[in-house]
Amino acid sequence: MALRVSNLRLSVDVGENALPDLISRTLGIPPGDLHDWRILRKSLDVRDKRDLRFVYNAEVRLPEDAQSRVLKRAAYAAAKIEAFDEPPFEMPTPGSVALTHRPVVIGSGPAGLVAGYFLAEMGYQPLVLERGSPVHERIRDVKTFDDGGAFHPESNYLFGEGGAGTFSDGKLTCRNTGPDVMRVLKLFADCKGQQPGKPSIMYFHRPHLGSNRLPAVVKAIRQRIESLGGEVRFKTRVEDLVFQEGRLKAVVTSGGEIPAELAVIATGHSARDMYEMLLRRGVPVVQKPFQIGVRVEHPQELVNRVQYGFRPYEETLGNADYSLVAHGGSADVFTFCMCAGGYVIPSVSQEGYFATNGMSLSKRDSPYANSGLVVTLPLSEFGSNDPLAGMRIQEQYERKAFELGRGSYACPVQRATDFMNWTASPSVPASSYPREKMAIDLAEVLPPYIWKALQSGLPRMDGMWRGKFMRDAVLVGPESRGSSPVRIPRDDETRETPGLTGIYPAGEGAGYAGGIVSAAVDGLRTAKAIVARYASLRK
Ligand SMILES: Cc1cc2nc3c(=O)[nH]c(=O)nc-3n(C[C@H](O)[C@H](O)[C@H](O)COP(=O)(O)OP(=O)(O)OC[C@H]3O[C@@H](n4cnc5c(N)ncnc54)[C@H](O)[C@@H]3O)c2cc1C
């Protein structure tokens, strides 16, 4: 048993090395008695602009008698002190069902890569199939597209090694905590994810890697899978599944048929052809509410002043981020995937469709700040019982955005103030979007339910920033790939799709995750379920 000490507050001008003293004082023990402790979480409190503070939670281990003395006095302490007993991370003992073939993992995004890694570590020699290219080729294809060149349908911001996570902003935030989350963060940290001199990704509340560092991380995980006996096969698109009496028999790929008895389906929510194929093959797919809206861009300097006040904290803390929710109106509007010092990007995985998203480099040093500004589209707005109705809505508006952009992936842009007045901006506002931009009324590329909610939420957010949110804001969009429009049902415990043997839906595309870490944790838990049932292939 240990102690958790929460709400330890230190001025941002004071380094982490002042923390042991603060912990000892809070616990009422001599500093020399504090040997065994670690930071669980570190966050930034910007509410008092004259005195920004880091807030820490720490785990402390003391001899039992000292610990009970501390707990007795806990009610009088300046911070919250409580008993804390987090179970250690464990993989299950391998099961007994014999495997004839190695497990197949479809997709090398965070869910697939991490499932592949833990299966490999436990001796299951997984075969990871990825439709896109290895990351070094993918970087070149994405740059060509950003520079105005051709779109590559299999190697782009969404498809290729590392999945949508590779060119993401690289924020490793996750709402959940616990041993599985910590194990995933440790894997990322061990695989080139921890930068010397930066806050630890294991406990900083907003850990951030940036698109320039993510490629090295995904490559390092792939190399570990290979060194542990697994295989990662690129440019291999899964096109079909073969079942016999409800049991998986093979996966059909662009490179031929592969016998398989179990497959982790971790293909993300942009693989629309996969959803169509799964439905054709009788794999259940059900509707799920999803987020859609725009991306809002501000000058980063404005965000710094709103968050940090007039002291130039950005020099030590880096460019500021924010997170807002406007409750009320027709539906809640919220910001998500905020990219401080970032860039708006063409989040495109299909020729003829257009959607935006955001990313940043590890330095977060562009003069722009962008963030998703989205609303959840409820099932009542889908207008059909088709399991893929939500996907069709995404397609409808992404198609329209592409056509309005003259088929050249020009990005629709509009000043927020013009959006409120229903007028396309008179000139094309400045934006970090790399290709051509064009001024249109963004309501044209959004479902009415969404633009109405945005129009009622924007003034509320403006109120939260004392009139500074809308004035200089530029909207780009549509932002339609924030979450999955479907869920692939699975059993809570076995993680297998009911009624079929060998299908393990995982990650964001299956509707069980909404970010890099949550997708990775879902991959880890899927690997655990497979390990618990099947015997390892290790000799
Ligand atoms: C631009 C952008 C920025 C983002 N920023 C952040 C962020 O800062 N923080 C955060 O937590 N999240 C962020 N996200 C979301 C995050 O990237 C996703 O939640 C996460 O990548 C989902 O992981 P996944 O493994 O489930 O799916 P994906 O990452 O989508 O991976 C799916 C993989 O499957 C492959 N695939 C698809 N179909 C097939 C097929 N038929 N055969 C073989 N392979 C196939 C794809 O090529 C892809 O590699 C961002 C997303 C985008 C697009």
Coordinates of C-alpha atoms and ligand atoms in Angstrom, one line a residue:
M1 CA 0.0 0.0 0.0
A2 CA 1.2 3.5 -0.8
L3 CA 0.0 7.1 -0.4
R4 CA -1.3 9.4 -3.1
V5 CA -0.8 13.1 -2.4
S6 CA -2.8 15.3 -4.7
N7 CA -3.0 19.0 -5.4
L8 CA 0.6 19.8 -4.6
R9 CA 1.0 23.3 -6.1
L10 CA 4.3 24.9 -7.2
S11 CA 4.8 28.2 -9.0
V12 CA 5.9 27.6 -12.7
D13 CA 9.0 29.7 -11.9
V14 CA 10.1 26.9 -9.5
G15 CA 11.6 23.7 -10.8
E16 CA 10.5 20.1 -10.1
N17 CA 13.4 19.7 -7.8
A18 CA 11.5 21.7 -5.2
L19 CA 8.8 19.0 -5.1
P20 CA 10.4 16.6 -2.5
D21 CA 10.6 19.4 0.0
L22 CA 6.9 20.3 -0.6
I23 CA 5.9 16.6 -0.3
S24 CA 7.8 16.2 3.0
R25 CA 6.3 19.3 4.4
T26 CA 2.8 18.3 3.3
L27 CA 3.2 14.8 4.9
G28 CA 4.9 16.3 8.0
I29 CA 7.9 14.0 7.7
P30 CA 11.7 14.9 7.7
P31 CA 12.9 15.4 4.1
G32 CA 15.5 12.6 4.7
D33 CA 12.6 10.1 5.2
L34 CA 11.3 10.6 1.6
H35 CA 13.0 7.9 -0.4
D36 CA 10.4 6.2 -2.5
W37 CA 8.2 8.5 -4.5
R38 CA 7.2 9.3 -8.1
I39 CA 5.1 11.9 -9.9
L40 CA 1.7 10.5 -11.0
R41 CA 0.5 13.6 -12.8
K42 CA 1.5 17.1 -13.5
S43 CA -0.9 19.8 -14.8
L44 CA -0.9 23.5 -15.4
D45 CA -3.4 25.8 -13.6
V46 CA -3.7 29.1 -15.6
R47 CA -6.7 30.5 -13.7
D48 CA -4.7 33.2 -11.8
K49 CA -2.7 34.9 -14.6
R50 CA -0.4 36.6 -12.0
D51 CA 0.7 33.3 -10.6
L52 CA 0.6 30.3 -12.9
R53 CA 1.1 27.0 -11.0
F54 CA 2.0 23.4 -11.8
V55 CA -0.3 21.1 -9.9
Y56 CA 1.2 17.6 -9.0
N57 CA -0.1 14.3 -7.8
A58 CA 2.5 12.0 -6.3
E59 CA 2.7 8.5 -5.1
V60 CA 4.8 8.0 -1.9
R61 CA 5.9 4.8 -0.1
L62 CA 6.8 5.1 3.6
P63 CA 7.3 2.4 6.3
E64 CA 3.9 1.2 7.5
D65 CA 4.0 2.9 10.9
A66 CA 5.0 6.3 9.3
Q67 CA 2.3 5.8 6.7
S68 CA -0.5 5.3 9.3
R69 CA 0.7 8.4 11.2
V70 CA 0.5 10.4 8.0
L71 CA -3.0 9.1 7.2
K72 CA -4.3 10.0 10.7
R73 CA -3.2 13.6 10.2
A74 CA -4.4 13.7 6.6
A75 CA -7.5 15.8 7.3
Y76 CA -5.3 18.7 8.4
A77 CA -2.9 18.6 5.5
A78 CA -2.7 21.3 2.8
A79 CA -3.1 18.7 0.0
K80 CA -5.3 15.6 -0.3
I81 CA -3.6 12.5 1.1
E82 CA -5.1 9.0 0.7
A83 CA -4.2 5.4 0.6
F84 CA -3.4 4.3 -2.9
D85 CA -3.1 0.8 -4.2
E86 CA -2.7 0.6 -8.0
P87 CA -2.3 -2.9 -9.2
P88 CA 0.9 -3.5 -11.3
F89 CA 0.7 -4.1 -15.0
E90 CA 0.3 -7.7 -16.0
M91 CA -0.2 -9.7 -19.1
P92 CA -2.4 -12.8 -18.6
T93 CA -1.1 -16.3 -18.6
P94 CA -1.3 -17.7 -22.1
G95 CA -4.4 -19.9 -22.7
S96 CA -4.6 -23.4 -24.0
V97 CA -6.4 -23.2 -27.3
A98 CA -3.9 -24.2 -30.0
L99 CA -3.3 -21.8 -32.9
T100 CA -2.6 -23.3 -36.4
H101 CA -1.7 -19.9 -37.9
R102 CA -0.2 -16.8 -36.4
P103 CA -2.6 -14.0 -35.4
V104 CA -3.2 -11.4 -38.1
V105 CA -3.5 -7.8 -37.2
I106 CA -5.0 -5.6 -39.9
G107 CA -3.8 -2.0 -39.7
S108 CA -0.6 -0.5 -38.2
G109 CA -2.2 2.5 -36.4
P110 CA -1.8 2.9 -32.6
A111 CA -4.3 0.1 -32.0
G112 CA -2.8 -2.4 -34.5
L113 CA 0.8 -1.6 -33.7
V114 CA 0.4 -1.9 -29.9
A115 CA -1.7 -5.1 -30.3
G116 CA 1.1 -6.5 -32.5
Y117 CA 3.8 -5.5 -30.1
F118 CA 2.2 -7.2 -27.1
L119 CA 1.3 -10.3 -29.1
A120 CA 4.9 -10.5 -30.3
E121 CA 6.3 -9.9 -26.8
M122 CA 4.2 -12.9 -25.6
G123 CA 5.5 -15.2 -28.4
Y124 CA 2.5 -15.1 -30.8
Q125 CA 4.5 -14.1 -33.9
P126 CA 1.8 -11.8 -35.3
L127 CA 1.5 -10.8 -38.9
V128 CA 0.6 -7.1 -39.2
L129 CA -0.9 -6.1 -42.5
E130 CA -0.8 -2.4 -43.5
R131 CA -2.3 -1.1 -46.8
G132 CA 0.0 2.0 -46.8
S133 CA 3.7 2.5 -47.0
P134 CA 6.5 2.4 -44.4
V135 CA 6.8 5.8 -42.6
H136 CA 9.8 7.1 -44.5
E137 CA 8.0 6.7 -47.9
R138 CA 4.8 8.1 -46.3
I139 CA 6.6 11.3 -45.2
R140 CA 7.5 11.9 -48.9
D141 CA 4.0 11.3 -50.2
V142 CA 2.4 13.6 -47.6
K143 CA 4.9 16.3 -48.4
T144 CA 4.2 16.0 -52.1
F145 CA 0.5 16.5 -51.4
D146 CA 1.0 19.4 -49.0
D147 CA 3.2 21.1 -51.7
G148 CA 0.3 21.0 -54.2
G149 CA 1.2 17.7 -55.8
A150 CA -0.9 14.5 -56.4
F151 CA -2.9 12.7 -53.7
H152 CA -1.8 9.2 -53.0
P153 CA -4.9 7.1 -52.1
E154 CA -2.9 4.5 -50.0
S155 CA -0.2 6.7 -48.5
N156 CA -1.5 9.9 -47.0
Y157 CA -2.3 11.7 -43.7
L158 CA -4.5 8.7 -42.7
F159 CA -3.1 5.6 -44.3
G160 CA 0.3 4.1 -43.9
E161 CA 2.7 3.1 -41.1
G162 CA 1.5 4.4 -37.7
G163 CA -2.0 5.2 -39.1
A164 CA -3.7 8.5 -38.4
G165 CA -1.5 8.8 -35.3
T166 CA 1.7 9.4 -37.3
F167 CA 0.9 12.9 -38.6
S168 CA -1.3 13.7 -35.8
D169 CA -0.5 16.5 -33.3
G170 CA 1.0 13.8 -31.1
K171 CA -0.8 14.8 -28.0
L172 CA -0.7 11.7 -25.8
T173 CA -3.7 12.7 -23.6
C174 CA -6.1 10.1 -22.4
R175 CA -9.1 10.4 -20.1
N176 CA -8.4 7.1 -18.4
T177 CA -5.5 6.2 -16.2
G178 CA -4.3 2.9 -14.7
P179 CA -1.6 0.3 -15.4
D180 CA -2.6 -0.4 -19.0
V181 CA -2.4 3.4 -19.9
M182 CA 1.0 3.6 -18.0
R183 CA 2.3 0.6 -19.9
V184 CA 1.4 2.1 -23.3
L185 CA 3.0 5.4 -22.3
K186 CA 6.1 3.5 -21.2
L187 CA 6.2 1.7 -24.6
F188 CA 6.0 5.1 -26.4
A189 CA 8.7 6.6 -24.1
D190 CA 11.0 3.6 -24.6
C191 CA 10.5 3.8 -28.3
K192 CA 12.0 7.3 -28.8
G193 CA 8.9 9.0 -27.4
Q194 CA 10.7 10.7 -24.5
Q195 CA 12.7 13.8 -25.4
P196 CA 15.5 14.8 -23.0
G197 CA 14.7 18.0 -21.1
K198 CA 10.9 17.8 -21.9
P199 CA 8.3 16.9 -19.2
S200 CA 7.9 13.2 -18.9
I201 CA 5.2 11.7 -21.2
M202 CA 4.5 9.3 -18.3
Y203 CA 2.9 11.9 -16.1
F204 CA 2.6 15.3 -17.8
H205 CA -1.2 16.0 -18.2
R206 CA -0.7 17.1 -21.8
P207 CA 2.2 15.1 -23.2
H208 CA 3.0 16.1 -26.7
L209 CA 5.4 14.6 -29.3
G210 CA 4.7 16.4 -32.6
S211 CA 4.5 15.1 -36.1
N212 CA 8.2 15.3 -36.7
R213 CA 8.9 12.9 -33.8
L214 CA 6.1 10.4 -34.2
P215 CA 7.6 8.7 -37.3
A216 CA 10.6 7.6 -35.2
V217 CA 8.3 6.2 -32.5
V218 CA 6.1 4.1 -34.8
K219 CA 9.2 2.8 -36.6
A220 CA 10.8 1.8 -33.3
I221 CA 7.7 -0.1 -32.3
R222 CA 7.6 -1.8 -35.7
Q223 CA 11.3 -2.8 -35.3
R224 CA 10.5 -4.3 -31.8
I225 CA 7.7 -6.3 -33.3
E226 CA 10.1 -7.7 -35.9
S227 CA 12.8 -8.4 -33.4
L228 CA 10.3 -10.3 -31.2
G229 CA 9.4 -12.7 -34.1
G230 CA 6.5 -10.8 -35.7
E231 CA 6.2 -9.4 -39.2
V232 CA 4.9 -6.1 -40.6
R233 CA 3.9 -6.3 -44.2
F234 CA 3.3 -2.9 -46.0
K235 CA 1.4 -2.1 -49.2
T236 CA -0.9 -5.0 -48.3
R237 CA -4.5 -4.0 -48.3
V238 CA -7.1 -6.4 -46.8
E239 CA -9.9 -6.7 -49.3
D240 CA -12.0 -9.6 -48.0
L241 CA -12.5 -12.1 -45.2
V242 CA -13.3 -15.8 -45.7
F243 CA -15.5 -17.6 -43.2
Q244 CA -16.5 -21.2 -42.9
E245 CA -19.4 -22.0 -40.5
G246 CA -18.9 -18.7 -38.7
R247 CA -15.1 -19.2 -38.2
L248 CA -12.5 -17.1 -39.9
K249 CA -10.5 -19.1 -42.4
A250 CA -8.5 -16.5 -44.3
V251 CA -7.9 -12.9 -45.1
V252 CA -7.8 -11.9 -48.8
T253 CA -5.3 -9.1 -49.4
S254 CA -4.1 -7.1 -52.4
G255 CA -1.1 -9.5 -52.4
G256 CA -3.1 -12.8 -52.2
E257 CA -4.9 -15.0 -49.6
I258 CA -3.5 -15.6 -46.2
P259 CA -4.9 -18.5 -44.0
A260 CA -5.9 -17.1 -40.6
E261 CA -8.0 -18.1 -37.7
L262 CA -8.1 -14.8 -35.9
A263 CA -7.8 -11.2 -37.0
V264 CA -7.6 -8.0 -35.1
I265 CA -9.5 -5.4 -37.2
A266 CA -7.7 -2.2 -36.4
T267 CA -8.3 -0.3 -39.6
G268 CA -9.3 3.1 -38.2
H269 CA -12.4 5.1 -39.1
S270 CA -11.2 6.3 -42.5
A271 CA -11.2 2.8 -44.1
R272 CA -14.7 3.1 -45.4
D273 CA -14.1 0.2 -47.9
M274 CA -13.5 -2.1 -44.8
Y275 CA -16.9 -1.2 -43.3
E276 CA -18.6 -2.0 -46.6
M277 CA -16.7 -5.3 -46.8
L278 CA -17.4 -6.3 -43.2
L279 CA -21.1 -5.7 -43.7
R280 CA -21.1 -7.8 -46.9
R281 CA -19.5 -10.6 -45.0
G282 CA -22.1 -10.5 -42.2
V283 CA -19.9 -8.9 -39.5
P284 CA -22.2 -6.7 -37.5
V285 CA -21.7 -2.9 -37.8
V286 CA -24.0 -0.5 -36.0
Q287 CA -24.6 3.2 -36.1
K288 CA -22.8 5.4 -33.6
P289 CA -23.1 9.2 -33.0
F290 CA -20.0 11.0 -34.2
Q291 CA -18.5 14.5 -34.2
I292 CA -18.5 16.9 -37.0
G293 CA -17.8 20.6 -37.3
V294 CA -15.0 22.9 -38.4
R295 CA -11.4 23.8 -37.3
V296 CA -10.9 27.2 -35.8
E297 CA -7.7 29.0 -36.2
H298 CA -6.4 32.0 -34.2
P299 CA -3.1 33.8 -34.0
Q300 CA -1.0 31.9 -31.4
E301 CA -0.1 35.2 -29.8
L302 CA -3.7 35.8 -29.0
V303 CA -4.1 32.4 -27.3
N304 CA -0.9 33.0 -25.3
R305 CA -2.3 36.3 -24.0
V306 CA -5.7 34.8 -23.2
Q307 CA -4.1 31.9 -21.3
Y308 CA -0.9 33.4 -19.8
G309 CA -2.0 37.1 -19.3
F310 CA 0.8 39.6 -19.9
R311 CA 3.8 37.7 -18.7
P312 CA 5.6 36.0 -21.6
Y313 CA 5.2 32.5 -20.1
E314 CA 5.5 31.1 -23.6
E315 CA 9.2 31.6 -23.4
T316 CA 9.4 28.9 -20.7
L317 CA 6.2 26.9 -21.0
G318 CA 5.9 27.0 -24.8
N319 CA 2.9 28.2 -26.7
A320 CA -0.4 27.9 -24.8
D321 CA -3.3 25.6 -25.6
Y322 CA -6.9 25.8 -24.5
S323 CA -10.1 23.6 -24.2
L324 CA -13.6 25.1 -24.2
V325 CA -17.1 23.7 -24.0
A326 CA -20.2 25.8 -24.7
H327 CA -23.2 24.1 -23.1
G328 CA -26.7 24.9 -24.1
G329 CA -28.2 26.1 -27.3
S330 CA -29.4 23.3 -29.7
A331 CA -26.4 21.1 -28.7
D332 CA -23.0 21.3 -26.9
V333 CA -20.1 22.7 -28.9
F334 CA -16.6 21.8 -27.8
T335 CA -13.0 22.2 -28.9
F336 CA -10.9 19.1 -29.4
C337 CA -7.5 18.2 -30.7
M338 CA -6.1 21.7 -30.0
C339 CA -2.8 22.2 -31.9
A340 CA -0.8 25.0 -30.3
G341 CA 1.7 26.5 -32.8
G342 CA 0.3 24.1 -35.4
Y343 CA -1.0 23.7 -38.9
V344 CA -4.3 22.9 -40.5
I345 CA -3.9 19.9 -42.8
P346 CA -5.9 18.1 -45.6
S347 CA -7.1 15.0 -43.7
V348 CA -7.9 13.1 -46.9
S349 CA -7.9 9.4 -47.5
Q350 CA -10.1 9.1 -50.5
E351 CA -9.8 10.8 -53.8
G352 CA -12.6 13.3 -54.4
Y353 CA -13.4 14.0 -50.7
F354 CA -12.1 16.8 -48.5
A355 CA -11.8 17.2 -44.7
T356 CA -9.5 19.1 -42.4
N357 CA -7.6 18.3 -39.2
G358 CA -4.7 19.7 -37.3
M359 CA -1.1 18.9 -36.4
S360 CA 2.0 20.5 -35.0
L361 CA 5.7 19.9 -34.8
S362 CA 7.4 19.2 -31.5
K363 CA 8.5 22.8 -31.1
R364 CA 4.9 24.0 -31.6
D365 CA 6.3 27.1 -33.2
S366 CA 4.0 28.1 -36.1
P367 CA 2.3 31.5 -35.6
Y368 CA -1.1 29.8 -35.6
A369 CA -3.2 27.9 -33.1
N370 CA -5.9 25.6 -34.4
S371 CA -8.5 23.4 -32.8
G372 CA -11.4 21.2 -33.8
L373 CA -14.7 23.0 -33.0
V374 CA -17.2 20.2 -33.2
V375 CA -20.7 19.0 -32.2
T376 CA -21.9 15.4 -31.8
L377 CA -24.3 14.4 -34.5
P378 CA -26.9 12.2 -32.7
L379 CA -28.5 9.1 -34.3
S380 CA -31.8 11.0 -34.5
E381 CA -30.2 13.1 -37.2
F382 CA -29.0 10.2 -39.4
G383 CA -32.3 9.9 -41.2
S384 CA -31.9 6.2 -42.0
N385 CA -31.5 2.8 -40.4
D386 CA -28.6 2.0 -42.7
P387 CA -25.6 1.0 -40.4
L388 CA -23.5 3.2 -42.6
A389 CA -25.8 6.2 -42.5
G390 CA -23.3 8.3 -40.5
M391 CA -20.5 7.4 -42.9
R392 CA -22.8 8.5 -45.8
I393 CA -23.3 11.9 -44.1
Q394 CA -19.5 12.3 -43.8
E395 CA -19.1 11.4 -47.4
Q396 CA -21.9 13.8 -48.5
Y397 CA -20.3 16.9 -47.0
E398 CA -16.7 15.9 -47.7
R399 CA -17.7 15.4 -51.4
K400 CA -19.4 18.8 -51.4
A401 CA -16.3 20.5 -49.9
F402 CA -14.1 18.8 -52.6
E403 CA -16.4 20.0 -55.4
L404 CA -16.6 23.6 -54.0
G405 CA -12.8 23.5 -53.8
R406 CA -12.8 23.0 -57.6
G407 CA -11.6 19.4 -57.3
S408 CA -8.1 20.6 -56.2
Y409 CA -8.3 20.1 -52.5
A410 CA -8.6 23.8 -51.9
C411 CA -9.7 24.4 -48.3
P412 CA -13.0 26.2 -47.6
V413 CA -12.2 29.1 -45.2
Q414 CA -14.3 31.8 -43.6
R415 CA -13.9 34.4 -40.9
A416 CA -16.0 33.4 -37.8
T417 CA -17.8 36.8 -37.9
D418 CA -18.8 36.1 -41.5
F419 CA -20.0 32.6 -40.6
M420 CA -22.3 34.2 -38.0
N421 CA -23.7 36.5 -40.8
W422 CA -24.1 33.7 -43.4
T423 CA -21.7 35.4 -45.8
A424 CA -18.6 34.1 -47.5
S425 CA -15.7 36.2 -46.4
P426 CA -15.0 39.0 -48.9
S427 CA -11.3 38.0 -49.3
V428 CA -9.5 34.7 -48.5
P429 CA -8.5 34.9 -44.8
A430 CA -4.9 33.8 -43.9
S431 CA -4.6 30.3 -42.7
S432 CA -1.8 27.8 -42.1
Y433 CA -3.4 25.3 -44.5
P434 CA -0.6 24.4 -46.9
R435 CA -2.5 24.2 -50.3
E436 CA -4.9 26.6 -52.0
K437 CA -7.7 28.2 -49.9
M438 CA -11.1 29.5 -51.0
A439 CA -13.6 31.7 -49.3
I440 CA -17.1 30.1 -49.0
D441 CA -19.9 30.0 -46.5
L442 CA -19.0 26.9 -44.4
A443 CA -22.6 26.2 -43.6
E444 CA -22.7 24.8 -47.1
V445 CA -20.5 21.9 -46.1
L446 CA -22.1 21.1 -42.8
P447 CA -25.4 19.4 -41.8
P448 CA -27.9 22.1 -40.6
Y449 CA -28.0 20.6 -37.1
I450 CA -24.3 21.3 -36.9
W451 CA -24.0 24.8 -38.3
K452 CA -27.0 25.9 -36.1
A453 CA -25.2 24.5 -33.0
L454 CA -22.0 26.2 -34.0
Q455 CA -23.8 29.5 -34.5
S456 CA -25.2 29.3 -31.0
G457 CA -22.0 28.1 -29.4
L458 CA -19.5 30.6 -30.9
P459 CA -20.9 33.6 -29.1
R460 CA -20.8 31.7 -25.8
M461 CA -17.1 30.9 -26.4
D462 CA -16.5 34.5 -27.3
G463 CA -18.0 35.4 -23.9
M464 CA -15.5 33.0 -22.2
W465 CA -12.6 34.9 -23.9
R466 CA -14.1 38.3 -23.1
G467 CA -14.9 39.1 -26.8
K468 CA -11.6 37.7 -28.2
F469 CA -12.6 34.3 -29.5
M470 CA -14.5 35.3 -32.6
R471 CA -12.9 38.6 -33.7
D472 CA -9.7 37.2 -35.3
A473 CA -10.9 33.6 -35.7
V474 CA -10.8 31.9 -39.1
L475 CA -12.9 28.7 -39.6
V476 CA -11.8 25.9 -42.0
G477 CA -13.5 22.7 -42.7
P478 CA -15.4 20.5 -42.7
E479 CA -13.8 18.6 -39.8
S480 CA -15.5 15.3 -40.2
R481 CA -13.0 12.7 -39.2
G482 CA -12.9 13.3 -35.4
S483 CA -14.6 10.0 -34.4
S484 CA -16.1 6.9 -35.9
P485 CA -19.6 6.9 -37.3
V486 CA -20.0 3.2 -36.5
R487 CA -19.3 0.6 -33.9
I488 CA -18.4 -3.0 -34.5
P489 CA -20.0 -5.0 -31.6
R490 CA -17.8 -7.2 -29.5
D491 CA -18.0 -9.2 -26.3
D492 CA -16.8 -7.1 -23.3
E493 CA -14.6 -10.0 -22.0
T494 CA -13.5 -12.0 -25.0
R495 CA -13.4 -9.0 -27.3
E496 CA -14.6 -11.2 -30.1
T497 CA -17.5 -10.2 -32.4
P498 CA -20.6 -12.2 -31.2
G499 CA -21.6 -15.0 -33.6
L500 CA -18.3 -15.2 -35.3
T501 CA -15.1 -16.9 -34.2
G502 CA -11.8 -15.1 -34.8
I503 CA -12.9 -11.4 -35.4
Y504 CA -11.4 -8.9 -32.9
P505 CA -12.5 -5.3 -33.7
A506 CA -10.2 -2.8 -32.0
G507 CA -9.4 0.9 -31.9
E508 CA -11.1 4.0 -33.2
G509 CA -12.6 2.5 -36.4
A510 CA -14.3 -0.2 -34.4
G511 CA -15.8 2.6 -32.2
Y512 CA -13.8 1.9 -29.0
A513 CA -11.3 4.7 -28.9
G514 CA -10.9 8.4 -29.7
G515 CA -7.2 9.2 -29.7
I516 CA -3.7 7.8 -29.9
V517 CA -3.4 6.5 -26.4
S518 CA -7.0 5.2 -26.1
A519 CA -6.6 3.4 -29.4
A520 CA -3.3 1.9 -28.3
V521 CA -4.7 0.8 -24.9
D522 CA -7.6 -0.8 -26.8
G523 CA -5.0 -2.7 -28.9
L524 CA -3.2 -3.8 -25.7
R525 CA -6.4 -5.1 -24.2
T526 CA -7.3 -6.9 -27.3
A527 CA -3.9 -8.6 -27.3
K528 CA -4.5 -9.5 -23.6
A529 CA -7.8 -11.2 -24.6
I530 CA -6.1 -13.2 -27.3
V531 CA -3.3 -14.2 -25.0
A532 CA -5.7 -15.3 -22.3
R533 CA -7.5 -17.7 -24.7
Y534 CA -4.8 -19.0 -27.1
A535 CA -1.6 -20.8 -26.5
S536 CA 1.6 -19.0 -27.4
L537 CA 3.5 -20.1 -30.6
R538 CA 6.8 -19.8 -28.8
K539 CA 8.6 -23.2 -28.9
Ligands
LIG1 C1 -4.5 14.9 -38.3 C2 -4.8 14.2 -37.1 C3 -4.4 14.7 -35.9 C4 -4.7 14.0 -34.7 N1 -4.1 14.4 -33.5 C5 -4.3 13.6 -32.4 C6 -3.6 13.9 -31.2 O1 -2.8 14.9 -31.2 N2 -3.8 13.1 -30.2 C7 -4.6 12.0 -30.2 O2 -4.7 11.3 -29.2 N3 -5.2 11.7 -31.3 C8 -5.1 12.4 -32.5 N4 -5.7 12.1 -33.6 C9 -6.5 10.9 -33.6 C10 -5.6 9.6 -33.6 O3 -4.7 9.7 -34.6 C11 -6.5 8.4 -33.8 O4 -7.5 8.4 -32.8 C12 -5.7 7.1 -33.8 O5 -4.7 7.1 -34.8 C13 -6.7 5.9 -34.0 O6 -5.9 4.7 -34.1 P1 -6.3 3.4 -34.8 O7 -5.2 2.5 -34.7 O8 -7.6 2.9 -34.2 O9 -6.6 3.8 -36.3 P2 -5.7 4.5 -37.4 O10 -4.7 5.3 -36.7 O11 -6.7 5.2 -38.3 O12 -5.0 3.3 -38.1 C14 -5.6 2.5 -39.0 C15 -4.6 1.8 -39.9 O13 -5.2 0.8 -40.7 C16 -4.7 0.8 -42.0 N5 -5.7 0.2 -42.9 C17 -7.0 0.7 -43.2 N6 -7.6 -0.2 -44.0 C18 -6.8 -1.2 -44.2 C19 -6.9 -2.4 -44.9 N7 -8.0 -2.7 -45.6 N8 -5.9 -3.3 -45.0 C20 -4.7 -3.0 -44.3 N9 -4.6 -1.9 -43.6 C21 -5.6 -1.0 -43.5 C22 -4.5 2.3 -42.3 O14 -3.7 2.5 -43.4 C23 -4.0 2.8 -40.9 O15 -2.6 2.7 -40.9 C24 -5.4 12.8 -34.8 C25 -5.9 12.3 -36.0 C26 -5.6 13.0 -37.2 C27 -6.1 12.5 -38.5

